PDB file of C-alpha atoms in Angstrom:
ATOM      1  CA  MET A   1       0.026  -0.021   0.027  1.00  0.00           C
ATOM      2  CA  THR A   2       1.408   3.428  -0.991  1.00  0.00           C
ATOM      3  CA  ASP A   3       2.039   6.039   1.775  1.00  0.00           C
ATOM      4  CA  LYS A   4      -0.492   8.258   0.254  1.00  0.00           C
ATOM      5  CA  MET A   5      -3.244   5.557   0.612  1.00  0.00           C
ATOM      6  CA  LYS A   6      -2.202   4.824   4.109  1.00  0.00           C
ATOM      7  CA  GLN A   7      -2.527   8.566   4.992  1.00  0.00           C
ATOM      8  CA  LEU A   8      -5.958   8.635   3.264  1.00  0.00           C
ATOM      9  CA  LEU A   9      -7.244   5.538   5.132  1.00  0.00           C
ATOM     10  CA  GLU A  10      -6.021   7.107   8.430  1.00  0.00           C
ATOM     11  CA  TYR A  11      -7.865  10.292   7.525  1.00  0.00           C
ATOM     12  CA  GLN A  12     -10.900   8.358   6.538  1.00  0.00           C
ATOM     13  CA  ALA A  13     -10.973   6.616   9.989  1.00  0.00           C
ATOM     14  CA  VAL A  14     -10.776  10.041  11.788  1.00  0.00           C
ATOM     15  CA  ASP A  15     -13.359  11.570   9.309  1.00  0.00           C
ATOM     16  CA  LEU A  16     -15.842   8.876   9.971  1.00  0.00           C
ATOM     17  CA  GLU A  17     -15.376   9.026  13.724  1.00  0.00           C
ATOM     18  CA  SER A  18     -15.755  12.766  13.588  1.00  0.00           C
ATOM     19  CA  GLU A  19     -18.965  12.380  11.555  1.00  0.00           C
ATOM     20  CA  LYS A  20     -20.353  10.036  14.130  1.00  0.00           C
ATOM     21  CA  VAL A  21     -19.718  12.507  16.955  1.00  0.00           C
ATOM     22  CA  GLU A  22     -21.463  15.286  14.991  1.00  0.00           C
ATOM     23  CA  LYS A  23     -24.455  13.052  14.215  1.00  0.00           C
ATOM     24  CA  THR A  24     -24.806  12.143  17.900  1.00  0.00           C
ATOM     25  CA  VAL A  25     -26.127  15.775  18.190  1.00  0.00           C
ATOM     26  CA  LEU A  26     -27.688  16.271  14.837  1.00  0.00           C
ATOM     27  CA  ASN A  27     -29.743  12.993  15.235  1.00  0.00           C
ATOM     28  CA  CYS A  28     -30.508  13.479  19.016  1.00  0.00           C
ATOM     29  CA  GLU A  29     -34.069  13.255  20.129  1.00  0.00           C
ATOM     30  CA  GLU A  30     -33.991  16.945  21.431  1.00  0.00           C
ATOM     31  CA  ARG A  31     -33.092  18.323  17.951  1.00  0.00           C
ATOM     32  CA  ARG A  32     -35.595  16.032  16.253  1.00  0.00           C
ATOM     33  CA  VAL A  33     -38.418  17.262  18.347  1.00  0.00           C
ATOM     34  CA  ALA A  34     -37.285  20.963  17.975  1.00  0.00           C
ATOM     35  CA  VAL A  35     -37.312  20.589  14.291  1.00  0.00           C
ATOM     36  CA  GLN A  36     -40.702  19.045  14.370  1.00  0.00           C
ATOM     37  CA  MET A  37     -42.132  21.807  16.509  1.00  0.00           C
ATOM     38  CA  LYS A  38     -40.613  24.457  14.223  1.00  0.00           C
ATOM     39  CA  LYS A  39     -42.134  22.978  11.192  1.00  0.00           C
ATOM     40  CA  LYS A  40     -45.526  22.778  13.087  1.00  0.00           C
ATOM     41  CA  PHE A  41     -45.266  26.387  14.090  1.00  0.00           C
ATOM     42  CA  GLU A  42     -44.361  27.481  10.435  1.00  0.00           C
ATOM     43  CA  VAL A  43     -47.256  25.543   9.044  1.00  0.00           C
ATOM     44  CA  ILE A  44     -49.750  27.189  11.486  1.00  0.00           C
ATOM     45  CA  MET A  45     -48.314  30.646  10.704  1.00  0.00           C
ATOM     46  CA  GLU A  46     -48.632  30.113   7.061  1.00  0.00           C
ATOM     47  CA  ASN A  47     -52.306  28.994   7.369  1.00  0.00           C
ATOM     48  CA  ARG A  48     -52.870  31.996   9.657  1.00  0.00           C
ATOM     49  CA  LYS A  49     -51.354  34.339   7.063  1.00  0.00           C
ATOM     50  CA  LYS A  50     -53.786  32.769   4.486  1.00  0.00           C
ATOM     51  CA  LEU A  51     -56.701  33.259   6.823  1.00  0.00           C
ATOM     52  CA  ILE A  52     -55.803  36.935   7.525  1.00  0.00           C
ATOM     53  CA  ALA A  53     -55.815  37.514   3.742  1.00  0.00           C
ATOM     54  CA  HIS A  54     -59.072  35.653   3.355  1.00  0.00           C
ATOM     55  CA  LEU A  55     -60.603  37.700   6.027  1.00  0.00           C
ATOM     56  CA  GLU A  56     -59.399  40.919   4.590  1.00  0.00           C
ATOM     57  CA  LYS A  57     -60.923  39.969   1.177  1.00  0.00           C
ATOM     58  CA  LEU A  58     -64.215  39.328   2.844  1.00  0.00           C
ATOM     59  CA  LYS A  59     -64.263  42.725   4.547  1.00  0.00           C
ATOM     60  CA  ASN A  60     -63.448  44.388   1.191  1.00  0.00           C
ATOM     61  CA  ASP A  61     -66.309  42.434  -0.408  1.00  0.00           C
ATOM     62  CA  ILE A  62     -68.683  43.659   2.288  1.00  0.00           C
ATOM     63  CA  THR A  63     -67.567  47.246   1.794  1.00  0.00           C
ATOM     64  CA  VAL A  64     -68.199  47.091  -1.986  1.00  0.00           C
ATOM     65  CA  LEU A  65     -71.598  45.499  -1.506  1.00  0.00           C
ATOM     66  CA  GLU A  66     -72.512  48.076   1.084  1.00  0.00           C
ATOM     67  CA  SER A  67     -71.577  50.829  -1.234  1.00  0.00           C
ATOM     68  CA  LYS A  68     -73.744  49.304  -4.012  1.00  0.00           C
ATOM     69  CA  CYS A  69     -76.605  48.995  -1.525  1.00  0.00           C
ATOM     70  CA  ASN A  70     -76.307  52.603  -0.470  1.00  0.00           C
ATOM     71  CA  GLU A  71     -76.483  53.529  -4.104  1.00  0.00           C
ATOM     72  CA  LEU A  72     -79.638  51.541  -4.514  1.00  0.00           C
ATOM     73  CA  PHE A  73     -81.213  53.267  -1.407  1.00  0.00           C
ATOM     74  CA  LYS A  74     -80.698  56.597  -3.079  1.00  0.00           C
ATOM     75  CA  GLN A  75     -82.219  55.261  -6.310  1.00  0.00           C
ATOM     76  CA  THR A  76     -85.223  53.854  -4.197  1.00  0.00           C
ATOM     77  CA  GLU A  77     -85.688  57.379  -2.506  1.00  0.00           C
ATOM     78  CA  ILE A  78     -85.816  58.899  -5.923  1.00  0.00           C
ATOM     79  CA  CYS A  79     -88.335  56.342  -7.372  1.00  0.00           C
ATOM     80  CA  GLN A  80     -90.564  56.741  -4.196  1.00  0.00           C
ATOM     81  CA  SER A  81     -90.592  60.534  -4.605  1.00  0.00           C
ATOM     82  CA  ALA A  82     -91.366  60.181  -8.347  1.00  0.00           C
ATOM     83  CA  VAL A  83     -94.332  57.618  -7.442  1.00  0.00           C
ATOM     84  CA  LYS A  84     -95.818  60.215  -5.068  1.00  0.00           C
ATOM     85  CA  SER A  85     -95.795  62.852  -7.732  1.00  0.00           C
ATOM     86  CA  GLU A  86     -98.725  63.629 -10.072  1.00  0.00           C
ATOM     87  CA  TYR A  87     -98.607  61.748 -13.520  1.00  0.00           C
ATOM     88  CA  ASP A  88    -100.014  62.735 -16.921  1.00  0.00           C
ATOM     89  CA  ASN A  89    -100.763  59.124 -17.619  1.00  0.00           C
ATOM     90  CA  ILE A  90    -100.906  55.676 -15.975  1.00  0.00           C
ATOM     91  CA  GLU A  91     -98.065  54.264 -18.117  1.00  0.00           C
ATOM     92  CA  GLU A  92     -95.544  56.686 -16.590  1.00  0.00           C
ATOM     93  CA  LEU A  93     -96.727  55.602 -13.127  1.00  0.00           C
ATOM     94  CA  GLU A  94     -96.428  51.910 -13.953  1.00  0.00           C
ATOM     95  CA  ALA A  95     -92.832  52.457 -15.300  1.00  0.00           C
ATOM     96  CA  HIS A  96     -91.735  54.065 -12.098  1.00  0.00           C
ATOM     97  CA  MET A  97     -93.386  51.379  -9.951  1.00  0.00           C
ATOM     98  CA  LYS A  98     -91.717  48.684 -12.033  1.00  0.00           C
ATOM     99  CA  GLN A  99     -88.311  50.379 -11.676  1.00  0.00           C
ATOM    100  CA  LEU A 100     -88.975  50.623  -7.807  1.00  0.00           C
ATOM    101  CA  ARG A 101     -89.581  46.945  -7.658  1.00  0.00           C
ATOM    102  CA  ARG A 102     -86.430  46.155  -9.499  1.00  0.00           C
ATOM    103  CA  ILE A 103     -84.366  48.243  -7.334  1.00  0.00           C
ATOM    104  CA  THR A 104     -85.991  46.797  -4.174  1.00  0.00           C
ATOM    105  CA  GLU A 105     -85.368  43.220  -5.338  1.00  0.00           C
ATOM    106  CA  LYS A 106     -81.708  44.198  -6.217  1.00  0.00           C
ATOM    107  CA  THR A 107     -81.384  45.640  -2.800  1.00  0.00           C
ATOM    108  CA  SER A 108     -82.671  42.589  -1.057  1.00  0.00           C
ATOM    109  CA  GLU A 109     -80.344  40.314  -3.047  1.00  0.00           C
ATOM    110  CA  LEU A 110     -77.379  42.470  -2.100  1.00  0.00           C
ATOM    111  CA  SER A 111     -78.392  42.623   1.555  1.00  0.00           C
ATOM    112  CA  GLU A 112     -78.668  38.773   1.621  1.00  0.00           C
ATOM    113  CA  LYS A 113     -75.222  38.458   0.173  1.00  0.00           C
ATOM    114  CA  ILE A 114     -73.846  40.797   2.734  1.00  0.00           C
ATOM    115  CA  GLN A 115     -75.278  38.703   5.550  1.00  0.00           C
ATOM    116  CA  GLN A 116     -73.728  35.579   4.055  1.00  0.00           C
ATOM    117  CA  ILE A 117     -70.286  37.228   3.682  1.00  0.00           C
ATOM    118  CA  ILE A 118     -70.662  38.728   7.269  1.00  0.00           C
ATOM    119  CA  GLN A 119     -71.415  35.089   8.525  1.00  0.00           C
ATOM    120  CA  ARG A 120     -68.244  33.793   6.663  1.00  0.00           C
ATOM    121  CA  ALA A 121     -66.162  36.650   8.030  1.00  0.00           C
ATOM    122  CA  GLN A 122     -67.314  35.756  11.592  1.00  0.00           C
ATOM    123  CA  LYS A 123     -66.445  32.171  11.101  1.00  0.00           C
ATOM    124  CA  ALA A 124     -62.991  33.283   9.654  1.00  0.00           C
ATOM    125  CA  ASP A 125     -62.560  35.583  12.805  1.00  0.00           C
ATOM    126  CA  ARG A 126     -63.134  32.684  15.142  1.00  0.00           C
ATOM    127  CA  MET A 127     -60.695  30.509  13.095  1.00  0.00           C
ATOM    128  CA  LEU A 128     -58.164  33.238  13.370  1.00  0.00           C
ATOM    129  CA  VAL A 129     -58.431  33.272  17.142  1.00  0.00           C
ATOM    130  CA  GLU A 130     -57.965  29.530  17.172  1.00  0.00           C
ATOM    131  CA  GLN A 131     -54.995  29.732  14.732  1.00  0.00           C
ATOM    132  CA  THR A 132     -53.306  32.494  16.825  1.00  0.00           C
ATOM    133  CA  ALA A 133     -53.711  30.280  19.965  1.00  0.00           C
ATOM    134  CA  SER A 134     -52.314  27.266  18.302  1.00  0.00           C
ATOM    135  CA  ALA A 135     -49.354  29.303  16.776  1.00  0.00           C
ATOM    136  CA  ASN A 136     -48.610  30.771  20.330  1.00  0.00           C
ATOM    137  CA  ALA A 137     -48.607  27.238  21.825  1.00  0.00           C
ATOM    138  CA  ALA A 138     -46.527  25.745  18.971  1.00  0.00           C
ATOM    139  CA  ARG A 139     -44.023  28.773  19.446  1.00  0.00           C
ATOM    140  CA  ASP A 140     -43.773  27.992  23.225  1.00  0.00           C
ATOM    141  CA  GLU A 141     -43.262  24.240  22.416  1.00  0.00           C
ATOM    142  CA  TYR A 142     -40.557  24.946  19.982  1.00  0.00           C
ATOM    143  CA  GLN A 143     -38.759  27.426  22.212  1.00  0.00           C
ATOM    144  CA  ALA A 144     -38.773  24.770  25.048  1.00  0.00           C
ATOM    145  CA  CYS A 145     -37.515  22.080  22.740  1.00  0.00           C
ATOM    146  CA  LYS A 146     -34.829  24.426  21.300  1.00  0.00           C
ATOM    147  CA  SER A 147     -33.549  25.165  24.769  1.00  0.00           C
ATOM    148  CA  LYS A 148     -33.212  21.418  25.455  1.00  0.00           C
ATOM    149  CA  TYR A 149     -31.318  21.058  22.217  1.00  0.00           C
ATOM    150  CA  ASP A 150     -29.072  24.042  22.816  1.00  0.00           C
ATOM    151  CA  GLU A 151     -28.120  22.537  26.135  1.00  0.00           C
ATOM    152  CA  LYS A 152     -27.359  19.215  24.566  1.00  0.00           C
ATOM    153  CA  LEU A 153     -25.221  20.991  22.003  1.00  0.00           C
ATOM    154  CA  ARG A 154     -23.407  22.976  24.609  1.00  0.00           C
ATOM    155  CA  GLN A 155     -22.606  19.774  26.432  1.00  0.00           C
ATOM    156  CA  GLU A 156     -21.471  17.853  23.372  1.00  0.00           C
ATOM    157  CA  MET A 157     -19.547  20.806  21.716  1.00  0.00           C
ATOM    158  CA  PRO A 158     -16.114  20.109  23.317  1.00  0.00           C
ATOM    159  CA  ALA A 159     -16.246  16.505  21.856  1.00  0.00           C
ATOM    160  CA  ILE A 160     -17.358  17.987  18.451  1.00  0.00           C
ATOM    161  CA  GLU A 161     -14.537  20.484  18.443  1.00  0.00           C
ATOM    162  CA  ALA A 162     -11.982  17.886  19.470  1.00  0.00           C
ATOM    163  CA  ALA A 163     -13.121  15.625  16.652  1.00  0.00           C
ATOM    164  CA  LYS A 164     -12.944  18.459  14.102  1.00  0.00           C
ATOM    165  CA  ALA A 165      -9.377  19.250  15.210  1.00  0.00           C
ATOM    166  CA  ARG A 166      -8.318  15.677  14.800  1.00  0.00           C
ATOM    167  CA  ARG A 167      -9.796  15.592  11.323  1.00  0.00           C
ATOM    168  CA  ALA A 168      -8.075  18.819  10.389  1.00  0.00           C
ATOM    169  CA  GLU A 169      -4.806  17.337  11.590  1.00  0.00           C
ATOM    170  CA  ALA A 170      -5.248  14.225   9.613  1.00  0.00           C
ATOM    171  CA  ALA A 171      -6.257  16.045   6.482  1.00  0.00           C
ATOM    172  CA  ALA A 172      -3.163  18.057   6.532  1.00  0.00           C
ATOM    173  CA  LYS A 173      -1.062  14.858   5.993  1.00  0.00           C
ATOM    174  CA  VAL A 174      -3.123  13.803   2.873  1.00  0.00           C
ATOM    175  CA  ASP A 175      -2.046  14.725  -0.519  1.00  0.00           C
ATOM    176  CA  PRO A 176      -4.209  17.711  -1.578  1.00  0.00           C
ATOM    177  CA  GLU A 177      -5.371  16.242  -4.929  1.00  0.00           C
ATOM    178  CA  LEU A 178      -6.155  12.894  -3.238  1.00  0.00           C
ATOM    179  CA  LEU A 179      -8.108  14.673  -0.446  1.00  0.00           C
ATOM    180  CA  LYS A 180     -10.086  16.591  -3.158  1.00  0.00           C
ATOM    181  CA  LYS A 181     -10.987  13.391  -4.795  1.00  0.00           C
ATOM    182  CA  TYR A 182     -11.891  11.841  -1.504  1.00  0.00           C
ATOM    183  CA  ASN A 183     -14.180  14.705  -0.570  1.00  0.00           C
ATOM    184  CA  ALA A 184     -15.855  14.627  -4.035  1.00  0.00           C
ATOM    185  CA  LEU A 185     -16.702  10.918  -3.534  1.00  0.00           C
ATOM    186  CA  ARG A 186     -17.651  11.418   0.063  1.00  0.00           C
ATOM    187  CA  ALA A 187     -20.532  13.648  -1.118  1.00  0.00           C
ATOM    188  CA  ASN A 188     -22.297  10.599  -2.545  1.00  0.00           C
ATOM    189  CA  LYS A 189     -20.690   7.793  -0.661  1.00  0.00           C
ATOM    190  CA  LYS A 190     -20.306   7.186   2.980  1.00  0.00           C
ATOM    191  CA  ILE A 191     -16.964   5.480   2.451  1.00  0.00           C
ATOM    192  CA  PRO A 192     -15.007   6.592  -0.634  1.00  0.00           C
ATOM    193  CA  THR A 193     -12.429   3.730  -0.428  1.00  0.00           C
ATOM    194  CA  ALA A 194     -12.780   0.043  -0.898  1.00  0.00           C
ATOM    195  CA  LYS A 195     -10.667  -3.085  -0.185  1.00  0.00           C
ATOM    196  CA  LEU A 196      -9.960  -5.265  -3.136  1.00  0.00           C
ATOM    197  CA  GLU A 197     -10.567  -8.923  -2.258  1.00  0.00           C
ATOM    198  CA  GLY A 198      -9.331 -11.203  -4.948  1.00  0.00           C
ATOM    199  CA  SER A 199     -10.780  -9.377  -8.025  1.00  0.00           C
ATOM    200  CA  THR A 200     -13.865  -8.141  -6.196  1.00  0.00           C
ATOM    201  CA  CYS A 201     -14.451  -4.492  -5.059  1.00  0.00           C
ATOM    202  CA  THR A 202     -15.949  -4.652  -1.565  1.00  0.00           C
ATOM    203  CA  GLY A 203     -17.549  -1.377  -1.998  1.00  0.00           C
ATOM    204  CA  CYS A 204     -19.876  -2.326  -4.820  1.00  0.00           C
ATOM    205  CA  ASN A 205     -19.306  -6.241  -4.868  1.00  0.00           C
ATOM    206  CA  MET A 206     -18.397  -6.089  -8.527  1.00  0.00           C
ATOM    207  CA  MET A 207     -15.669  -8.263 -10.074  1.00  0.00           C
ATOM    208  CA  LEU A 208     -13.001  -6.036 -11.766  1.00  0.00           C
ATOM    209  CA  PRO A 209     -10.875  -6.810 -14.881  1.00  0.00           C
ATOM    210  CA  SER A 210      -7.464  -8.471 -14.182  1.00  0.00           C
ATOM    211  CA  ALA A 211      -5.732  -5.305 -15.600  1.00  0.00           C
ATOM    212  CA  ILE A 212      -7.275  -3.179 -12.770  1.00  0.00           C
ATOM    213  CA  VAL A 213      -6.375  -5.852 -10.206  1.00  0.00           C
ATOM    214  CA  SER A 214      -2.767  -5.957 -11.316  1.00  0.00           C
ATOM    215  CA  ARG A 215      -2.482  -2.171 -11.115  1.00  0.00           C
ATOM    216  CA  VAL A 216      -3.887  -2.258  -7.542  1.00  0.00           C
ATOM    217  CA  ALA A 217      -1.444  -5.099  -6.626  1.00  0.00           C
ATOM    218  CA  ALA A 218       1.439  -3.178  -8.082  1.00  0.00           C
ATOM    219  CA  ASP A 219       0.827  -0.599  -5.459  1.00  0.00           C
ATOM    220  CA  LYS A 220       2.370   2.211  -7.361  1.00  0.00           C
ATOM    221  CA  GLU A 221      -0.554   4.478  -8.000  1.00  0.00           C
ATOM    222  CA  ILE A 222      -4.127   5.267  -6.676  1.00  0.00           C
ATOM    223  CA  VAL A 223      -6.668   3.054  -8.744  1.00  0.00           C
ATOM    224  CA  GLU A 224     -10.317   3.642  -8.838  1.00  0.00           C
ATOM    225  CA  CYS A 225     -13.111   0.924  -9.295  1.00  0.00           C
ATOM    226  CA  GLU A 226     -14.430   1.312 -12.687  1.00  0.00           C
ATOM    227  CA  ASN A 227     -17.954   0.678 -11.399  1.00  0.00           C
ATOM    228  CA  CYS A 228     -18.304   2.629  -8.175  1.00  0.00           C
ATOM    229  CA  SER A 229     -15.314   4.966  -8.489  1.00  0.00           C
ATOM    230  CA  ARG A 230     -14.091   4.075  -5.018  1.00  0.00           C
ATOM    231  CA  MET A 231     -10.270   4.284  -4.363  1.00  0.00           C
ATOM    232  CA  LEU A 232      -9.084   0.637  -4.184  1.00  0.00           C
ATOM    233  CA  TYR A 233      -6.430  -0.783  -1.879  1.00  0.00           C
ATOM    234  CA  ILE A 234      -5.295  -4.331  -0.805  1.00  0.00           C
TER     235      ILE A 234
END
């Protein structure tokens, strides 16, 4: 085995151990619950935001309909005044009466719509109160869980920092280009290296051509598995 590969394998051992220490905190129950509570809070706040927008629209709709009703009330007063006036013929009176009925019917329809929207707005108001209470409860839960996680992190931070220091020290001994290749593989593979047993790569369990096996056995260069791209060693 080349010195470069030995140094890389030593770094890999330290790297995996460091990752294990970090994941002890990242995967702890305190963090899992805190993340869960944060998502719950964010969902409730998003629903609350939509509810507020919906309520605002309902209030605007009521304002528009009330304005139309007021206009119809004015038209009603004009028609009523006209009906009370003297007419030269019955046709003119009937025309005003017909117009008055249409305005009255339209006013009634708008008033009914306003009442329906008011009921929907009242329901939305109640839901908003409930959503606000739920959001406050979720926020308090999240803050409590986060405090527990922060304490867990504080307790584990010395071990995490020590592991990072060991990783940095080991990395300094590895050939830069080899470390770059290792990190690129590490992004998609937990273990970027693989032992060659016979002609089989233990990383992907594929049998490799004799030419590759011979290159690995010669121990003069870093050879990659042609199937999984892991760096091979014996």
